[in-house]
Tab-separated table of C-alpha atoms and ligand atoms in Angstrom:
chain	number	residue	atom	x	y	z
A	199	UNK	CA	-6.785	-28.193	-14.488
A	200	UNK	CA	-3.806	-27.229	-16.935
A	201	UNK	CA	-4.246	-27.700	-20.599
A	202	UNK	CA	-2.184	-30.043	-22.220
A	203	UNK	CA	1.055	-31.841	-20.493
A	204	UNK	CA	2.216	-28.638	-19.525
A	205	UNK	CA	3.882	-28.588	-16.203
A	206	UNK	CA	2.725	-25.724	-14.567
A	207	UNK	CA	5.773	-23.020	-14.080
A	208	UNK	CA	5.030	-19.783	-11.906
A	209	UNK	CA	7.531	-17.331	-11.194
A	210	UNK	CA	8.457	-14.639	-8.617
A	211	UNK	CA	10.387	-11.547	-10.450
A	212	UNK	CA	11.519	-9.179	-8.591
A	213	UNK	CA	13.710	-5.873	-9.161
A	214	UNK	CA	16.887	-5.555	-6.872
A	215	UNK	CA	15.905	-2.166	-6.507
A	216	UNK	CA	16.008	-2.656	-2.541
A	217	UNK	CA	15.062	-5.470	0.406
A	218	UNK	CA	11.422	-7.499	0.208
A	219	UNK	CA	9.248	-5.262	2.093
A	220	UNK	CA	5.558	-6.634	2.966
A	221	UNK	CA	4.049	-5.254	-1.006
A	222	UNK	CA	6.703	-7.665	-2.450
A	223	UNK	CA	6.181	-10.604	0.080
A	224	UNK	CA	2.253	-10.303	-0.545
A	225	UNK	CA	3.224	-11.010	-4.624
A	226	UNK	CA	5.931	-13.343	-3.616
A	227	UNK	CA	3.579	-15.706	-1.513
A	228	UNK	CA	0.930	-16.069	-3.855
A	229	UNK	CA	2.929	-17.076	-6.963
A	230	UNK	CA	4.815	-19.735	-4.552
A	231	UNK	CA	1.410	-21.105	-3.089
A	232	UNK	CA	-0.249	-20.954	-6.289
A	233	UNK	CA	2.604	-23.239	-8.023
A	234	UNK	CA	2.920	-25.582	-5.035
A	235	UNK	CA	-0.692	-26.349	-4.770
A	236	UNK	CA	-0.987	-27.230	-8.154
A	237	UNK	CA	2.454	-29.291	-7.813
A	238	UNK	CA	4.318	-27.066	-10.320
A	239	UNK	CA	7.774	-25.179	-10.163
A	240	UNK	CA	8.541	-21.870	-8.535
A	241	UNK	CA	11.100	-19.682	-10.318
A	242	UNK	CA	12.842	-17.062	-9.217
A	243	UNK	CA	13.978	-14.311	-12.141
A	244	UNK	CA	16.095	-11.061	-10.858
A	245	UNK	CA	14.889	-7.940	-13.033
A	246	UNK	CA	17.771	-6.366	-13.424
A	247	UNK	CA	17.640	-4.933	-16.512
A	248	UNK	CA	17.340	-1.347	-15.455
A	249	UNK	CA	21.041	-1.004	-14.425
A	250	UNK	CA	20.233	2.861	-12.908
A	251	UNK	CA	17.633	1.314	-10.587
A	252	UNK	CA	19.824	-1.636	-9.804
A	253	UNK	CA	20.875	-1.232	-6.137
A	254	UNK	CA	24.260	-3.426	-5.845
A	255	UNK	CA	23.723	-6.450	-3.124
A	256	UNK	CA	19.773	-6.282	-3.415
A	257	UNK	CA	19.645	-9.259	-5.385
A	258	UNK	CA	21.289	-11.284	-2.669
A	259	UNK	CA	19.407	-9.526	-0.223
A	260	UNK	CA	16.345	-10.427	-1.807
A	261	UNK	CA	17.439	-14.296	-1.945
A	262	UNK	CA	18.645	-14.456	1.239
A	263	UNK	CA	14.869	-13.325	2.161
A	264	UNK	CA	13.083	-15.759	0.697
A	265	UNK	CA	15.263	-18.394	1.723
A	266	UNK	CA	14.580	-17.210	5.427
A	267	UNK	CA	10.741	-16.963	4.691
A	268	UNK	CA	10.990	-20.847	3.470
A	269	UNK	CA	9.988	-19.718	-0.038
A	270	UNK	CA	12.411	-21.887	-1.648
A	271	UNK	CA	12.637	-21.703	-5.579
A	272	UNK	CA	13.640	-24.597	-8.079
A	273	UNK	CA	16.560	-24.129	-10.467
A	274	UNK	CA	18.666	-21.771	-11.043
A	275	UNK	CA	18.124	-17.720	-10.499
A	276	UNK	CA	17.594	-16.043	-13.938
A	277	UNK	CA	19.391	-12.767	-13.997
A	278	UNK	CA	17.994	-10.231	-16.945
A	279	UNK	CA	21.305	-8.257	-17.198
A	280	UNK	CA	23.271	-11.680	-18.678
A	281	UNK	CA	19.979	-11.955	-21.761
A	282	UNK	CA	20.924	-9.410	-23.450
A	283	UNK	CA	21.347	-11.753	-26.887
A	284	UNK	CA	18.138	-13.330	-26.109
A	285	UNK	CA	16.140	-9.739	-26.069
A	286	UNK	CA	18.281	-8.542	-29.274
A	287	UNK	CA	17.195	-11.770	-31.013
A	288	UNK	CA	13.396	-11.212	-30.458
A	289	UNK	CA	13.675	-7.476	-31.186
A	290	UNK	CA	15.587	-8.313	-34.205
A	291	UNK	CA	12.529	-10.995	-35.243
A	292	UNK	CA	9.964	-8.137	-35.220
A	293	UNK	CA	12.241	-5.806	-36.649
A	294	UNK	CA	12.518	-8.291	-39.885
A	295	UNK	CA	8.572	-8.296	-39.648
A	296	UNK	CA	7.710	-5.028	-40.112
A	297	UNK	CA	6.654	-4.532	-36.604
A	298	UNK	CA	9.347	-2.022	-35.429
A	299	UNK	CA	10.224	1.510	-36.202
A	300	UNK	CA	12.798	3.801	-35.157
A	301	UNK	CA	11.503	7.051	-32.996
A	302	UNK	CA	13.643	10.546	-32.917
A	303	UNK	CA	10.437	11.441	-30.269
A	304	UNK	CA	11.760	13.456	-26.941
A	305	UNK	CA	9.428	13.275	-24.439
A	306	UNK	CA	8.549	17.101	-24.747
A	307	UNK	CA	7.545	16.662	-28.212
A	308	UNK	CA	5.413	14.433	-27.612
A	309	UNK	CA	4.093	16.038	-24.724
A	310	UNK	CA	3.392	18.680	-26.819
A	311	UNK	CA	1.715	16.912	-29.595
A	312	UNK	CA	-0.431	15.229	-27.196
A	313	UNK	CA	-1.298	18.843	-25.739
A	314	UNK	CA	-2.210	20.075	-29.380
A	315	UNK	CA	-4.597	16.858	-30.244
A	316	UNK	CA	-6.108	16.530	-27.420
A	317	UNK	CA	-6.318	19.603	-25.737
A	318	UNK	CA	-4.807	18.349	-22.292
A	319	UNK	CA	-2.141	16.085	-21.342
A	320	UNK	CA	-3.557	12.421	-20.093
A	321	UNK	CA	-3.393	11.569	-16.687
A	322	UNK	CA	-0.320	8.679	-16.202
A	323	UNK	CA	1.939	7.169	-18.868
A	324	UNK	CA	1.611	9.222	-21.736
A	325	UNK	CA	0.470	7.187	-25.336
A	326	UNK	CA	2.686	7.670	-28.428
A	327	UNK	CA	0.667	10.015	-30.707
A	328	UNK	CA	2.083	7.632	-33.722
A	329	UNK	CA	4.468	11.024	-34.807
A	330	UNK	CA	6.964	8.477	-36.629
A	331	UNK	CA	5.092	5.821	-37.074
A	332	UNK	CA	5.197	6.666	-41.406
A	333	UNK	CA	9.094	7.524	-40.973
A	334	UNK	CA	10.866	10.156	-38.811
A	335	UNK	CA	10.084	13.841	-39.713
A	336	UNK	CA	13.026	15.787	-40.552
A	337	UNK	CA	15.431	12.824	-41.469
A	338	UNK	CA	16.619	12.857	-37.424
A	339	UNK	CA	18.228	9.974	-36.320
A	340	UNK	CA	16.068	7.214	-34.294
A	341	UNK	CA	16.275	7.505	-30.361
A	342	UNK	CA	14.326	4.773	-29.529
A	343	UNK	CA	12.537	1.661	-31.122
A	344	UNK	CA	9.247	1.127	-30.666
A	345	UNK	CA	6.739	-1.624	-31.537
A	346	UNK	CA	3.544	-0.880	-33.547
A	347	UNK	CA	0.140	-2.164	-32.026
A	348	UNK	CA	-2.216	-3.600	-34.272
A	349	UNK	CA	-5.615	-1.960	-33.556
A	350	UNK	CA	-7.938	-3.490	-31.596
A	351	UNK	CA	-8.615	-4.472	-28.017
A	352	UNK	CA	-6.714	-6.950	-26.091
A	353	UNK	CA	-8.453	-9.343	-23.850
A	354	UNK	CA	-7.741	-12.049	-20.865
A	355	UNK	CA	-8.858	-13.843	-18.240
A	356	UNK	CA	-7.387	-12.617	-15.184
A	357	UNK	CA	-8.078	-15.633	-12.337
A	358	UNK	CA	-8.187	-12.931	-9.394
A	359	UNK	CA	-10.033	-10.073	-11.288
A	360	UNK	CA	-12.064	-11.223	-13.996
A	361	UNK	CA	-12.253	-10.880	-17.873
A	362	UNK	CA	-10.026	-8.007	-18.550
A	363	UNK	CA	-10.078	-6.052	-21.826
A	364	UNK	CA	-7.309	-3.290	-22.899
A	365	UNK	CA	-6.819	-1.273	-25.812
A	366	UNK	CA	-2.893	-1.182	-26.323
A	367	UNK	CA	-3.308	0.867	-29.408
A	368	UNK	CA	-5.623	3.174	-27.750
A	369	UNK	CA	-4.263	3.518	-23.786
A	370	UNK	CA	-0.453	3.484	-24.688
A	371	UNK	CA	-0.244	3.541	-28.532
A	372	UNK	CA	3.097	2.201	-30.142
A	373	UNK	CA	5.654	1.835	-26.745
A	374	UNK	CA	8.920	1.673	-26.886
A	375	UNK	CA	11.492	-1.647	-26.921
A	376	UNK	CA	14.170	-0.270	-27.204
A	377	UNK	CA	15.024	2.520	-25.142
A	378	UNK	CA	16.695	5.810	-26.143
A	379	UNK	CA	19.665	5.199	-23.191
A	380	UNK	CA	20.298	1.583	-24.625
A	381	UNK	CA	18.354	-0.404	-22.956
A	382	UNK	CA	15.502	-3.413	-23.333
A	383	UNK	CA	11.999	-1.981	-22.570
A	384	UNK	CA	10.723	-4.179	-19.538
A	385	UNK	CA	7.739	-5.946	-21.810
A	386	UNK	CA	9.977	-7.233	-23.925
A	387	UNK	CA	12.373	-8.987	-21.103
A	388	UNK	CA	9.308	-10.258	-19.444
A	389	UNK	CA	7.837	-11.853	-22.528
A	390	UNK	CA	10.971	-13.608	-23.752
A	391	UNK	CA	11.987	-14.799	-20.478
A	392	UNK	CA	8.654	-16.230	-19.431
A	393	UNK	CA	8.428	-18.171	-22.918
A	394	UNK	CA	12.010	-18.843	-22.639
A	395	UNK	CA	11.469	-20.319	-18.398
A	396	UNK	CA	8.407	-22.094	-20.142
A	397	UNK	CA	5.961	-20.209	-17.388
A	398	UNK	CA	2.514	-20.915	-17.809
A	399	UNK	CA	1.416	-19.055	-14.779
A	400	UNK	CA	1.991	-15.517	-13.569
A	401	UNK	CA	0.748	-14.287	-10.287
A	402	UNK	CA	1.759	-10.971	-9.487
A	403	UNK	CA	0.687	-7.554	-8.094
A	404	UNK	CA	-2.233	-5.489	-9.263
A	405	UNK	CA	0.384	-2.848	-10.157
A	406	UNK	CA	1.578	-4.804	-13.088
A	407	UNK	CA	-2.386	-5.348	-14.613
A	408	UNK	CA	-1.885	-2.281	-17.057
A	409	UNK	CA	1.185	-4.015	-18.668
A	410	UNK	CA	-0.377	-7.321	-19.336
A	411	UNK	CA	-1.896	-6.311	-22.866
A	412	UNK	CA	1.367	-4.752	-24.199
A	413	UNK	CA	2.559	-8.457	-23.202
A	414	UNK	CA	-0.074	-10.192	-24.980
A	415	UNK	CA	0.531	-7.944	-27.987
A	416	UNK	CA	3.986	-8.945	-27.847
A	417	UNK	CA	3.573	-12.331	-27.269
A	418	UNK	CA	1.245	-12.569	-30.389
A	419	UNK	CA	3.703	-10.856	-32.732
A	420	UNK	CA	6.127	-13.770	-31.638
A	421	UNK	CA	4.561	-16.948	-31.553
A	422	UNK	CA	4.854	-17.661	-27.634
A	423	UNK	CA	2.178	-18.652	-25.640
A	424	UNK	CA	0.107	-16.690	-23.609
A	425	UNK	CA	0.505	-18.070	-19.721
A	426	UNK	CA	-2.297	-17.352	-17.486
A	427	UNK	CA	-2.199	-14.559	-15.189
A	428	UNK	CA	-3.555	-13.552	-11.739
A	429	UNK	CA	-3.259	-9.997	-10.310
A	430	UNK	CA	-3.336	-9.952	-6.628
A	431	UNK	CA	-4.210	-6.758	-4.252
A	432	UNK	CA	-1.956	-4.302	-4.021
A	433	UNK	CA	-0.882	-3.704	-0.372
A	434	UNK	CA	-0.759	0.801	-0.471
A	435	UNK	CA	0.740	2.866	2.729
A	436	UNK	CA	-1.560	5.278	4.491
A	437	UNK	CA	-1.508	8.074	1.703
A	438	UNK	CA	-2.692	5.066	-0.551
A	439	UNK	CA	0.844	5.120	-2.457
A	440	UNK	CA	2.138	1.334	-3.509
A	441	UNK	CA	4.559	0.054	-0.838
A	442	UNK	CA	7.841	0.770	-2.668
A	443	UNK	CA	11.475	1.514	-1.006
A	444	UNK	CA	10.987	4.888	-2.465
A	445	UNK	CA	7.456	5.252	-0.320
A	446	UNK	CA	9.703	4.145	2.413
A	447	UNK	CA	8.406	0.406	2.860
A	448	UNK	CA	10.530	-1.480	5.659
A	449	UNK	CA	12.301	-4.192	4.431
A	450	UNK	CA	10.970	-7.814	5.966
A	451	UNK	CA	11.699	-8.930	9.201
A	452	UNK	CA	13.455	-12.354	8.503
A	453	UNK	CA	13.996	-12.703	12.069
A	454	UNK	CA	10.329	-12.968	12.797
A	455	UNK	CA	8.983	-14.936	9.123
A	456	UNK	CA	5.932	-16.451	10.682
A	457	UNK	CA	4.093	-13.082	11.443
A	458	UNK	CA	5.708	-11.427	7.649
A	459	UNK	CA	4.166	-14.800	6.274
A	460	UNK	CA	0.604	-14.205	8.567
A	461	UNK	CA	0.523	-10.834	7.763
A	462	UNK	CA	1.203	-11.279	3.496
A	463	UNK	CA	-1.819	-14.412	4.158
A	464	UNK	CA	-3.964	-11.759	5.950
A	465	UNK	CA	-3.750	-9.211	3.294
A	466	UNK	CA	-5.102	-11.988	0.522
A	467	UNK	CA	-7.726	-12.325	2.351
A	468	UNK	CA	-7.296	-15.676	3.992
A	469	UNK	CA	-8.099	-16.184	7.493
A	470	UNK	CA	-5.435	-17.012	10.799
A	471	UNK	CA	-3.730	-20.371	10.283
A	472	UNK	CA	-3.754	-22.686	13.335
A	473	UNK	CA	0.173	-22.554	14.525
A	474	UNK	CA	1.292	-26.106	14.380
A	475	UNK	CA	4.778	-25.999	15.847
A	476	UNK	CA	6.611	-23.269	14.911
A	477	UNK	CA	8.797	-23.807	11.542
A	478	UNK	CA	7.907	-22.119	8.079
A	479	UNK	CA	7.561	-25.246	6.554
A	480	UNK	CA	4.553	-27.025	8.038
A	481	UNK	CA	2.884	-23.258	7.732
A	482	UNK	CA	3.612	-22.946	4.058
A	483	UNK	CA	2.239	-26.718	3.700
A	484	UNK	CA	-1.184	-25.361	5.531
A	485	UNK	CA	-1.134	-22.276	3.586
A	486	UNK	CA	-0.777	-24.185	-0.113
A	487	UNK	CA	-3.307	-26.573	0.989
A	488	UNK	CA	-6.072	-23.425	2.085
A	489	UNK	CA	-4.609	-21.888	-1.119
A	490	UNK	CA	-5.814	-25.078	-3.520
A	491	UNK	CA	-9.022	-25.301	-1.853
A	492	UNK	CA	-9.655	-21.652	-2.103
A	493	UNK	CA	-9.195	-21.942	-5.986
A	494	UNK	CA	-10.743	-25.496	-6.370
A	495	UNK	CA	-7.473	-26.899	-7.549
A	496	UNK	CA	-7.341	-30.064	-7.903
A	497	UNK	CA	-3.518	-31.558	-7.321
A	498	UNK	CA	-2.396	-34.278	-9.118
A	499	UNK	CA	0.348	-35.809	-8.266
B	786	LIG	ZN1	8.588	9.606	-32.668
């Protein structure tokens, strides 16, 4: 089942950019059934390293939620904005290394180089064109740090999706870790908080599947292990857009958290439950054990 003595460790992470809505529940369900059925420890890790996005009291909110829902976590909350040593300390590592390099790049220019080698602009997140990769031009000064990618493709299991395979240096070329405003790139925070929760699991939203190689990348240059990762549907709104407070996703009806529970089950695919009394508790127990037998785990206790 698990290699090793390693306890299993999932984790739910979610920005306090606004309430739970059903997208965030769908992630936040899985990850808790998938480390109860196999016996493990649920974490709960705030991502609020973005300090523009952070809206104030969503954090709590968000607790609050899952507290209502019965999706109780073990330990303490991890809060990204109080890591800031940890993050320097791992940037600093692969700065020593030889795997970081300071980039005077606005996002223009490289818009613009992109247009000039390739004729068009890519579709999404644009890749670094490497422009300082041998030094900055001009003698600038840096604006932002950025990691560089060995060549070569990245692959992983995904347990939802399937052998996965992604070309970092290709798709996304070297990205940035530290940002031009100051702050920690999000694949950096993720990596050396999951290595430092010791989470060998990470269920999570389809949204996050492109990000998973610059993670592995990362988590190569550094020594850490690489935990094993499942990507669950993404639940979209009518125009197909990912449920978001900015696509104007309600926020979860804690007043009513057997049907936001149902619903979040639903959406992964699982059929009704049989209601058996009416707490949270004895639901989440059914739902962990359809979970285990959907995914042939085998608890040991
Ligand atoms: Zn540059």
């Amino acid at each position: 089942m698990l290699c090793g003595a390693m306890t299993y460790t999932g984790r739910f992470a979610p920005s306090p950019s606004g309430a739970l809505h059903q997208g965030s529940l769908v992630a936040a369900l899985a990850s808790y059934l998938d480390a109860r059925a196999h016996g493990g420890r649920w974490l709960v890790r705030i991502e609020d390293i973005d300090a523009p996005r952070v809206v104030t009291g969503a954090a709590g909110l968000i607790l609050r939620q899952l507290a209502a829902l019965g999706l109780r976590w073990d330990g303490e909350v991890l809060y990204q904005s109080a890591r800031n040593a940890c993050y320097r300390a791992a940037f600093d590592t692969l700065r020593a290394a030889g795997h970081v390099y300071g980039c005077a790049c606005t996002r223009k220019e490289i818009a613009d180089s992109l247009i000039q080698a390739r004729g068009a602009l890519p579709v999404g997140e644009l890749p670094y064109p490497g422009t300082c990769r041998g030094g900055i031009p001009g003698g600038r000064p840096p604006r932002a740090w950025r990691l560089r990618v060995p060549p070569g493709p990245v692959r992983f299991d995904d347990r939802w999706l399937g052998p996965q395979c992604q070309d970092v240096a290709h798709e996304t070329g070297d990205f940035v870790l530290l940002r031009a405003d100051g702050l920690w790139a999000y694949q950096l925070a993720v990596v050396v908080d999951d290595a430092a929760q010791g989470v060998t699991d990470v269920v999570r939203g389809a949204d996050l599947l492109g990000s998973t190689g610059r993670q592995r990348v990362l988590q190569r240059l550094l020594g850490l292990p690489e935990p094993r990762m499942m990507h669950v549907p993404l639940v979209v709104n009518a125009l197909g857009q990912k449920l978001s407070k900015q696509t104007g996703a309600p926020a979860i009806d804690t007043d009513r958290p057997l049907a936001a529970l149902a619903a979040a089950w639903g959406f992964l695919g699982f059929a009704p439950l049989a209601q058996r009394g009416s707490g949270v508790a004895q639901w989440l127990q059914d739902a962990t054990r359809a979970w285990a037998a959907r995914w042939k785990i085998a608890v040991r206790h």
